[in-house]
Amino acid sequence: MKIGILTGGGDCPGLNAVIRGVVKTACKKYNWDCLGIESGFEGLILEGHTRELNPYRIRGILPIGGTILWSSNKGDPFNYPQEENGKVVKKDLSGRAMEKFKDLGLNALIVVGGDGTMTIANKFYKMGMPVIGVPKTIDNDLMSTDLTFGFSTAVETATYALDKLHTTAASHKRVIVVELMGRYVGWIALHSGISGGADCILIPEILFDIDKVCEHIKGRVKQGSSFSIVVVSEGAKPLGGSVTALGLDKSSGVERLGGIGEKVAKWIEGKVDVDVRTTVLGHIQRGGGPNSFDRILSTRFGYEAVELIKEGRFGRMVCLKGQDIESVTLDDAIAKQKAIDPDGSIVKTAEAIGICMGR
Ligand code: F6P
Protein backbone atom coordinates (compact mmCIF):
# COMPACT_ATOMS: atom_id res chain seq x y z
CA MET A 1 0.00 0.00 0.00
CA LYS A 2 1.10 3.52 -0.75
CA ILE A 3 -0.92 6.47 0.54
CA GLY A 4 -0.67 10.17 -0.20
CA ILE A 5 -1.41 13.10 2.06
CA LEU A 6 -1.91 16.79 1.27
CA THR A 7 -2.88 19.92 3.22
CA GLY A 8 -5.16 22.41 1.42
CA GLY A 9 -6.58 25.89 2.06
CA GLY A 10 -5.35 28.21 4.79
CA ASP A 11 -2.87 26.81 7.29
CA CYS A 12 -3.82 26.10 10.88
CA PRO A 13 -2.12 24.84 14.06
CA GLY A 14 -2.14 21.03 14.11
CA LEU A 15 -1.59 20.26 10.41
CA ASN A 16 1.84 18.80 11.12
CA ALA A 17 0.44 16.76 13.99
CA VAL A 18 -2.07 15.19 11.57
CA ILE A 19 0.71 14.43 9.07
CA ARG A 20 2.70 12.82 11.89
CA GLY A 21 -0.32 10.79 13.08
CA VAL A 22 -0.92 9.52 9.53
CA VAL A 23 2.70 8.70 8.74
CA LYS A 24 3.42 6.98 12.05
CA THR A 25 0.25 4.88 11.91
CA ALA A 26 0.70 3.95 8.24
CA CYS A 27 4.41 3.11 8.55
CA LYS A 28 4.59 1.62 12.04
CA LYS A 29 1.25 -0.17 12.31
CA TYR A 30 0.76 -1.27 8.68
CA ASN A 31 4.18 -0.94 7.05
CA TRP A 32 2.73 1.16 4.21
CA ASP A 33 4.57 3.77 2.16
CA CYS A 34 3.60 7.44 2.50
CA LEU A 35 3.96 10.23 -0.03
CA GLY A 36 3.55 13.91 0.82
CA ILE A 37 1.86 15.99 -1.91
CA GLU A 38 3.13 19.56 -1.69
CA SER A 39 1.11 22.81 -1.85
CA GLY A 40 -2.33 21.23 -1.60
CA PHE A 41 -3.94 19.95 -4.79
CA GLU A 42 -1.39 21.90 -6.83
CA GLY A 43 1.00 19.04 -6.07
CA LEU A 44 -1.19 16.79 -8.20
CA ILE A 45 -0.95 19.20 -11.14
CA LEU A 46 2.65 20.36 -11.06
CA GLU A 47 5.74 18.21 -11.59
CA GLY A 48 8.16 17.47 -8.75
CA HIS A 49 5.84 18.45 -5.93
CA THR A 50 5.89 15.22 -3.94
CA ARG A 51 8.16 13.84 -1.26
CA GLU A 52 8.51 10.53 0.50
CA LEU A 53 7.46 10.63 4.14
CA ASN A 54 8.52 8.24 6.87
CA PRO A 55 8.85 8.45 10.68
CA TYR A 56 12.43 9.68 10.35
CA ARG A 57 11.49 12.48 7.93
CA ILE A 58 8.68 13.82 10.11
CA ARG A 59 10.70 13.79 13.31
CA GLY A 60 10.09 16.83 15.54
CA ILE A 61 7.10 18.27 13.66
CA LEU A 62 4.43 17.68 16.35
CA PRO A 63 4.71 21.10 18.08
CA ILE A 64 5.44 23.11 14.93
CA GLY A 65 2.82 25.40 13.37
CA GLY A 66 1.95 25.63 9.66
CA THR A 67 2.44 22.63 7.40
CA ILE A 68 5.68 21.01 6.25
CA LEU A 69 3.85 20.13 3.01
CA TRP A 70 2.89 23.76 2.34
CA SER A 71 -0.60 24.82 1.45
CA SER A 72 -2.24 26.77 -1.32
CA ASN A 73 -5.54 28.58 -1.89
CA LYS A 74 -5.16 28.64 -5.66
CA GLY A 75 -4.70 24.98 -6.43
CA ASP A 76 -8.27 23.92 -7.32
CA PRO A 77 -7.67 21.47 -10.20
CA PHE A 78 -11.28 21.93 -11.37
CA ASN A 79 -10.70 25.65 -11.74
CA TYR A 80 -6.98 26.01 -12.26
CA PRO A 81 -5.58 29.38 -13.38
CA GLN A 82 -3.45 29.09 -16.53
CA GLU A 83 -1.92 31.68 -18.77
CA GLU A 84 -3.22 31.62 -22.36
CA ASN A 85 -2.34 34.28 -24.93
CA GLY A 86 -1.21 36.64 -22.19
CA LYS A 87 -4.44 36.19 -20.24
CA VAL A 88 -5.21 34.10 -17.16
CA VAL A 89 -8.03 31.63 -17.79
CA LYS A 90 -9.46 28.97 -15.44
CA LYS A 91 -9.16 25.40 -16.74
CA ASP A 92 -10.45 22.05 -15.54
CA LEU A 93 -7.28 20.01 -14.97
CA SER A 94 -8.92 17.35 -12.79
CA GLY A 95 -8.18 14.67 -15.42
CA ARG A 96 -4.46 15.47 -15.19
CA ALA A 97 -4.61 15.18 -11.39
CA MET A 98 -6.34 11.78 -11.66
CA GLU A 99 -3.59 10.58 -14.01
CA LYS A 100 -0.90 11.87 -11.67
CA PHE A 101 -2.50 10.07 -8.74
CA LYS A 102 -2.27 6.81 -10.71
CA ASP A 103 1.26 7.48 -12.01
CA LEU A 104 2.46 8.03 -8.44
CA GLY A 105 1.24 4.54 -7.58
CA LEU A 106 -1.08 5.78 -4.85
CA ASN A 107 -3.83 3.57 -3.40
CA ALA A 108 -5.49 6.31 -1.35
CA LEU A 109 -5.26 10.02 -0.62
CA ILE A 110 -5.77 11.77 2.73
CA VAL A 111 -6.90 15.35 2.25
CA VAL A 112 -6.57 17.72 5.20
CA GLY A 113 -8.54 20.94 4.80
CA GLY A 114 -11.63 23.06 5.35
CA ASP A 115 -14.91 23.17 3.45
CA GLY A 116 -13.36 24.34 0.15
CA THR A 117 -10.75 21.57 0.19
CA MET A 118 -13.37 18.96 1.19
CA THR A 119 -15.55 20.04 -1.75
CA ILE A 120 -12.64 19.39 -4.14
CA ALA A 121 -11.87 16.08 -2.39
CA ASN A 122 -15.50 15.01 -2.84
CA LYS A 123 -15.39 15.77 -6.57
CA PHE A 124 -12.30 13.58 -6.94
CA TYR A 125 -13.96 10.83 -4.90
CA LYS A 126 -16.89 10.92 -7.32
CA MET A 127 -14.42 10.55 -10.20
CA GLY A 128 -13.09 7.37 -8.59
CA MET A 129 -10.21 8.55 -6.39
CA PRO A 130 -10.12 6.77 -2.99
CA VAL A 131 -10.15 9.81 -0.73
CA ILE A 132 -10.41 10.38 3.04
CA GLY A 133 -10.92 13.86 4.54
CA VAL A 134 -9.60 15.39 7.78
CA PRO A 135 -11.35 18.61 8.91
CA LYS A 136 -9.15 21.63 9.56
CA THR A 137 -9.96 25.25 10.27
CA ILE A 138 -9.53 27.74 13.07
CA ASP A 139 -13.08 28.95 12.25
CA ASN A 140 -14.71 25.73 13.55
CA ASP A 141 -17.47 26.15 10.96
CA LEU A 142 -17.97 22.56 9.78
CA MET A 143 -21.35 21.20 10.85
CA SER A 144 -20.44 17.53 10.82
CA THR A 145 -17.73 17.68 13.48
CA ASP A 146 -18.08 18.98 17.03
CA LEU A 147 -14.67 20.62 16.66
CA THR A 148 -12.04 21.14 14.00
CA PHE A 149 -8.40 21.07 15.05
CA GLY A 150 -6.76 24.49 15.23
CA PHE A 151 -9.81 26.16 16.76
CA SER A 152 -8.75 25.58 20.36
CA THR A 153 -5.27 27.03 19.71
CA ALA A 154 -6.72 30.07 17.92
CA VAL A 155 -9.05 30.71 20.87
CA GLU A 156 -6.12 30.41 23.26
CA THR A 157 -4.05 32.88 21.22
CA ALA A 158 -6.93 35.36 21.11
CA THR A 159 -7.53 34.93 24.84
CA TYR A 160 -3.89 35.81 25.63
CA ALA A 161 -4.23 38.87 23.40
CA LEU A 162 -7.35 39.98 25.28
CA ASP A 163 -5.54 39.54 28.61
CA LYS A 164 -2.77 41.84 27.40
CA LEU A 165 -5.17 44.38 25.89
CA HIS A 166 -7.03 44.54 29.20
CA THR A 167 -4.08 45.94 31.11
CA THR A 168 -3.32 48.67 28.59
CA ALA A 169 -7.03 49.55 28.15
CA ALA A 170 -7.48 49.82 31.91
CA SER A 171 -4.32 51.93 32.38
CA HIS A 172 -5.49 54.51 29.84
CA LYS A 173 -9.25 54.28 30.51
CA ARG A 174 -9.78 53.39 26.87
CA VAL A 175 -12.09 51.26 24.82
CA ILE A 176 -10.18 48.72 22.77
CA VAL A 177 -11.97 47.10 19.87
CA VAL A 178 -10.42 43.76 18.91
CA GLU A 179 -11.22 42.30 15.48
CA LEU A 180 -10.90 38.52 15.35
CA MET A 181 -11.05 36.00 12.52
CA GLY A 182 -13.76 33.39 11.96
CA ARG A 183 -15.14 34.24 8.55
CA TYR A 184 -18.98 34.08 8.54
CA VAL A 185 -19.32 32.54 12.02
CA GLY A 186 -18.37 33.88 15.44
CA TRP A 187 -16.91 30.86 17.23
CA ILE A 188 -13.44 32.33 17.83
CA ALA A 189 -14.90 35.67 18.97
CA LEU A 190 -17.48 34.13 21.31
CA HIS A 191 -15.17 31.60 22.94
CA SER A 192 -12.15 33.87 23.35
CA GLY A 193 -14.41 36.77 24.31
CA ILE A 194 -15.82 34.77 27.19
CA SER A 195 -12.48 33.32 28.25
CA GLY A 196 -10.75 36.69 27.87
CA GLY A 197 -13.40 38.61 29.85
CA ALA A 198 -14.65 40.83 27.01
CA ASP A 199 -17.36 43.40 27.78
CA CYS A 200 -19.03 43.23 24.37
CA ILE A 201 -18.88 40.43 21.78
CA LEU A 202 -20.24 41.02 18.30
CA ILE A 203 -20.72 37.97 16.07
CA PRO A 204 -22.15 37.43 12.59
CA GLU A 205 -25.03 35.36 13.97
CA ILE A 206 -26.46 38.36 15.90
CA LEU A 207 -26.92 41.63 13.99
CA PHE A 208 -25.66 44.24 16.39
CA ASP A 209 -27.22 47.53 17.42
CA ILE A 210 -24.36 49.99 17.93
CA ASP A 211 -26.53 52.02 20.33
CA LYS A 212 -26.80 48.99 22.61
CA VAL A 213 -23.01 48.62 22.53
CA CYS A 214 -22.53 52.31 23.40
CA GLU A 215 -25.12 52.16 26.20
CA HIS A 216 -23.24 49.22 27.67
CA ILE A 217 -19.93 51.08 27.58
CA LYS A 218 -21.53 54.19 29.17
CA GLY A 219 -23.11 52.00 31.85
CA ARG A 220 -19.69 50.58 32.70
CA VAL A 221 -18.22 54.08 33.00
CA LYS A 222 -21.06 55.07 35.37
CA GLN A 223 -20.27 52.04 37.52
CA GLY A 224 -16.61 53.03 37.73
CA SER A 225 -15.17 50.83 34.96
CA SER A 226 -13.84 53.42 32.61
CA PHE A 227 -12.37 50.99 30.10
CA SER A 228 -14.00 48.34 27.91
CA ILE A 229 -12.93 45.52 25.62
CA VAL A 230 -15.14 45.05 22.57
CA VAL A 231 -14.52 41.85 20.61
CA VAL A 232 -15.75 41.95 17.01
CA SER A 233 -15.80 38.94 14.75
CA GLU A 234 -14.63 39.86 11.23
CA GLY A 235 -17.99 38.77 9.79
CA ALA A 236 -20.14 40.77 12.25
CA LYS A 237 -22.84 42.99 10.74
CA PRO A 238 -24.73 45.98 12.14
CA LEU A 239 -28.53 45.99 12.07
CA GLY A 240 -29.57 46.71 8.49
CA GLY A 241 -25.96 46.52 7.29
CA SER A 242 -23.84 43.97 5.52
CA VAL A 243 -20.49 42.28 5.98
CA THR A 244 -17.34 44.44 5.71
CA ALA A 245 -15.05 43.00 3.06
CA LEU A 246 -11.62 43.89 1.69
CA GLY A 247 -12.40 42.54 -1.78
CA LEU A 248 -11.68 39.22 -3.42
CA ASP A 249 -8.57 37.13 -2.86
CA LYS A 250 -6.40 37.36 -5.99
CA SER A 251 -5.67 33.65 -6.21
CA SER A 252 -8.86 31.95 -5.07
CA GLY A 253 -11.50 34.62 -5.77
CA VAL A 254 -12.81 34.08 -2.22
CA GLU A 255 -14.18 37.12 -0.33
CA ARG A 256 -11.67 38.54 2.19
CA LEU A 257 -13.27 39.91 5.32
CA GLY A 258 -11.88 42.71 7.45
CA GLY A 259 -12.42 46.30 8.55
CA ILE A 260 -15.47 46.00 10.78
CA GLY A 261 -13.32 46.57 13.90
CA GLU A 262 -12.22 50.01 12.71
CA LYS A 263 -15.83 50.91 11.80
CA VAL A 264 -17.13 49.87 15.23
CA ALA A 265 -14.36 51.93 16.87
CA LYS A 266 -15.37 55.03 14.89
CA TRP A 267 -19.05 54.58 15.72
CA ILE A 268 -18.26 54.23 19.43
CA GLU A 269 -15.98 57.28 19.39
CA GLY A 270 -18.79 59.28 17.75
CA LYS A 271 -21.29 58.37 20.43
CA VAL A 272 -19.31 57.99 23.67
CA ASP A 273 -16.87 60.46 25.18
CA VAL A 274 -13.97 58.03 25.37
CA ASP A 275 -10.69 57.23 23.61
CA VAL A 276 -10.97 54.21 21.35
CA ARG A 277 -8.23 52.07 19.80
CA THR A 278 -8.47 49.11 17.45
CA THR A 279 -6.42 45.91 17.30
CA VAL A 280 -6.76 43.51 14.37
CA LEU A 281 -5.26 40.25 15.57
CA GLY A 282 -5.11 38.74 12.07
CA HIS A 283 -2.94 35.76 11.16
CA ILE A 284 -1.39 35.52 14.62
CA GLN A 285 -4.51 33.46 15.32
CA ARG A 286 -3.46 30.92 12.69
CA GLY A 287 0.27 30.85 13.30
CA GLY A 288 2.40 29.02 15.84
CA GLY A 289 2.26 25.53 17.24
CA PRO A 290 -0.89 23.71 18.35
CA ASN A 291 -1.87 23.53 22.01
CA SER A 292 -2.09 20.13 23.69
CA PHE A 293 -5.80 19.72 22.90
CA ASP A 294 -5.20 20.28 19.18
CA ARG A 295 -2.13 18.01 19.17
CA ILE A 296 -4.23 15.18 20.56
CA LEU A 297 -7.22 15.82 18.27
CA SER A 298 -4.93 16.05 15.21
CA THR A 299 -3.13 12.84 16.12
CA ARG A 300 -6.44 11.02 16.64
CA PHE A 301 -7.78 12.34 13.32
CA GLY A 302 -4.60 11.18 11.54
CA TYR A 303 -4.80 7.72 13.06
CA GLU A 304 -8.52 7.33 12.22
CA ALA A 305 -7.96 8.49 8.64
CA VAL A 306 -5.51 5.62 8.15
CA GLU A 307 -7.96 3.18 9.77
CA LEU A 308 -10.67 4.25 7.30
CA ILE A 309 -8.26 3.47 4.45
CA LYS A 310 -7.52 0.08 6.00
CA GLU A 311 -11.27 -0.62 6.13
CA GLY A 312 -11.74 0.64 2.55
CA ARG A 313 -14.32 3.21 3.66
CA PHE A 314 -13.55 5.99 1.18
CA GLY A 315 -15.38 9.25 0.47
CA ARG A 316 -15.59 9.94 4.19
CA MET A 317 -14.26 12.59 6.57
CA VAL A 318 -13.17 11.85 10.14
CA CYS A 319 -14.96 13.89 12.77
CA LEU A 320 -15.29 14.41 16.52
CA LYS A 321 -18.62 13.45 18.10
CA GLY A 322 -18.55 14.01 21.85
CA GLN A 323 -15.37 12.25 22.98
CA ASP A 324 -15.25 9.84 20.04
CA ILE A 325 -13.70 10.02 16.59
CA GLU A 326 -16.21 8.92 13.98
CA SER A 327 -16.69 9.62 10.28
CA VAL A 328 -19.29 11.09 7.92
CA THR A 329 -19.63 11.02 4.15
CA LEU A 330 -17.94 13.91 2.35
CA ASP A 331 -21.41 14.81 1.02
CA ASP A 332 -22.63 15.32 4.59
CA ALA A 333 -19.37 16.97 5.64
CA ILE A 334 -19.79 19.91 3.28
CA ALA A 335 -23.58 20.18 3.35
CA LYS A 336 -23.98 22.77 6.08
CA GLN A 337 -22.02 25.48 7.84
CA LYS A 338 -22.00 25.36 11.64
CA ALA A 339 -23.17 28.67 13.05
CA ILE A 340 -23.72 29.77 16.64
CA ASP A 341 -27.31 29.51 17.90
CA PRO A 342 -28.16 33.08 19.03
CA ASP A 343 -30.44 31.57 21.68
CA GLY A 344 -28.11 28.70 22.60
CA SER A 345 -26.51 28.10 25.96
CA ILE A 346 -23.15 29.76 25.29
CA VAL A 347 -24.75 33.03 24.21
CA LYS A 348 -27.14 32.83 27.16
CA THR A 349 -24.18 32.32 29.48
CA ALA A 350 -22.38 35.34 28.02
CA GLU A 351 -25.43 37.56 28.44
CA ALA A 352 -26.16 36.24 31.94
CA ILE A 353 -22.72 37.32 33.15
CA GLY A 354 -23.23 40.79 31.71
CA ILE A 355 -21.53 40.61 28.31
CA CYS A 356 -23.27 42.77 25.70
CA MET A 357 -23.90 40.80 22.51
CA GLY A 358 -25.07 43.94 20.71
CA ARG A 359 -28.80 43.32 21.15
O1 F6P B 1 -10.56 30.25 7.32
C1 F6P B 1 -9.51 30.63 8.13
C2 F6P B 1 -9.25 32.10 8.01
O2 F6P B 1 -8.16 32.44 8.84
C3 F6P B 1 -10.45 33.00 8.31
O3 F6P B 1 -10.71 33.13 9.67
C4 F6P B 1 -10.06 34.28 7.61
O4 F6P B 1 -11.17 35.03 7.21
C5 F6P B 1 -9.31 33.76 6.39
O5 F6P B 1 -8.90 32.44 6.68
C6 F6P B 1 -8.14 34.58 5.98
O6 F6P B 1 -7.66 34.05 4.81
P1 F6P B 1 -6.30 34.50 4.11
O7 F6P B 1 -5.18 33.90 4.91
O8 F6P B 1 -6.40 33.92 2.76
O9 F6P B 1 -6.26 35.98 4.16
mmCIF file of C-alpha atoms in Angstrom, residues 56 102 359:
data_model
loop_
_atom_site.group_PDB
_atom_site.id
_atom_site.type_symbol
_atom_site.label_atom_id
_atom_site.label_comp_id
_atom_site.label_asym_id
_atom_site.label_seq_id
_atom_site.Cartn_x
_atom_site.Cartn_y
_atom_site.Cartn_z
ATOM 1 C CA TYR A 56 12.432 9.684 10.347
ATOM 2 C CA LYS A 102 -2.273 6.807 -10.705
ATOM 3 C CA ARG A 359 -28.801 43.324 21.146
#
